[in-house]
Amino acid sequence: MASPQTTIPCAEVAPALDLLTVPQVMTRLQLGRSAVYDLLRTGQLASITLGRARRIPAHAQTDFIRTRLEQDAA
C-alpha cells in the first residue's frame, strides 16, 4: 500500500525556497568573496549547486550565525 501523502502548508515551504547568491551572502555577513567560498568549501555554510550557480539557503546562513554565536559563548 502507498503511504498517505503529506501536504505542507505554503507558509512552511516559502522560507526554504529563499536562496541567496554568494554576493548577497557577502553583503549580509560583511565578508569577502574568498571568505564565503572558504566557508562553503569547509562545509561551515551549506549550499546547493544549480547548474554552475551556487546558492545558499537563507536558513543555512541563519544556522551558521547561530552556530558561531554558540561557539563564541562557550
C-alpha positions as MATLAB code, in Angstrom:
seq = 'MASPQTTIPCAEVAPALDLLTVPQVMTRLQLGRSAVYDLLRTGQLASITLGRARRIPAHAQTDFIRTRLEQDAA';
ca = [
       0.000    0.000    0.000;
       1.115    3.518   -0.693;
       1.648    5.781    2.264;
      -0.560    8.860    2.514;
       0.962   11.981    1.010;
       1.745   14.751    3.461;
       0.741   18.259    2.471;
       2.970   21.071    3.686;
       1.310   24.462    4.084;
       2.706   27.127    1.786;
       3.927   29.229    4.736;
       6.299   26.431    5.773;
       7.736   25.965    2.272;
       8.408   29.619    1.473;
      11.438   30.139    3.776;
      13.138   27.032    2.372;
      12.869   28.482   -1.136;
      14.733   31.674   -0.240;
      18.059   31.086   -1.988;
      20.874   33.620   -1.780;
      23.743   34.228   -4.165;
      27.335   34.428   -2.961;
      27.375   38.251   -3.377;
      24.217   38.505   -1.257;
      25.815   36.400    1.489;
      28.978   38.504    1.234;
      26.915   41.634    1.882;
      24.849   40.134    4.693;
      27.857   38.658    6.536;
      30.163   41.540    5.593;
      32.787   39.108    4.327;
      34.845   38.930    1.180;
      34.289   36.523   -1.681;
      37.184   34.248   -0.682;
      35.957   34.028    2.912;
      32.457   32.992    1.805;
      33.825   30.364   -0.581;
      36.091   29.063    2.225;
      33.010   28.661    4.449;
      31.259   26.797    1.629;
      34.294   24.607    0.890;
      34.722   23.604    4.554;
      31.016   22.888    4.991;
      30.501   25.584    7.623;
      27.943   27.195    5.333;
      25.575   24.867    3.476;
      24.777   25.398   -0.182;
      23.345   23.785   -3.261;
      24.527   23.894   -6.848;
      22.068   24.547   -9.637;
      23.916   24.007  -12.874;
      27.020   26.129  -12.384;
      25.373   28.502   -9.916;
      25.979   28.187   -6.178;
      23.025   29.107   -3.955;
      22.869   29.353   -0.181;
      19.512   28.762    1.519;
      18.663   31.647    3.854;
      18.198   29.206    6.727;
      21.783   27.958    6.186;
      23.057   31.471    6.799;
      20.939   31.728    9.962;
      22.206   28.314   11.134;
      25.795   29.395   10.503;
      25.360   32.559   12.578;
      23.641   30.650   15.399;
      26.447   28.059   15.467;
      29.119   30.755   15.587;
      27.327   32.563   18.418;
      27.098   29.334   20.407;
      30.810   28.628   19.818;
      31.798   32.117   20.933;
      29.606   31.850   24.040;
      31.204   28.561   25.114;
];
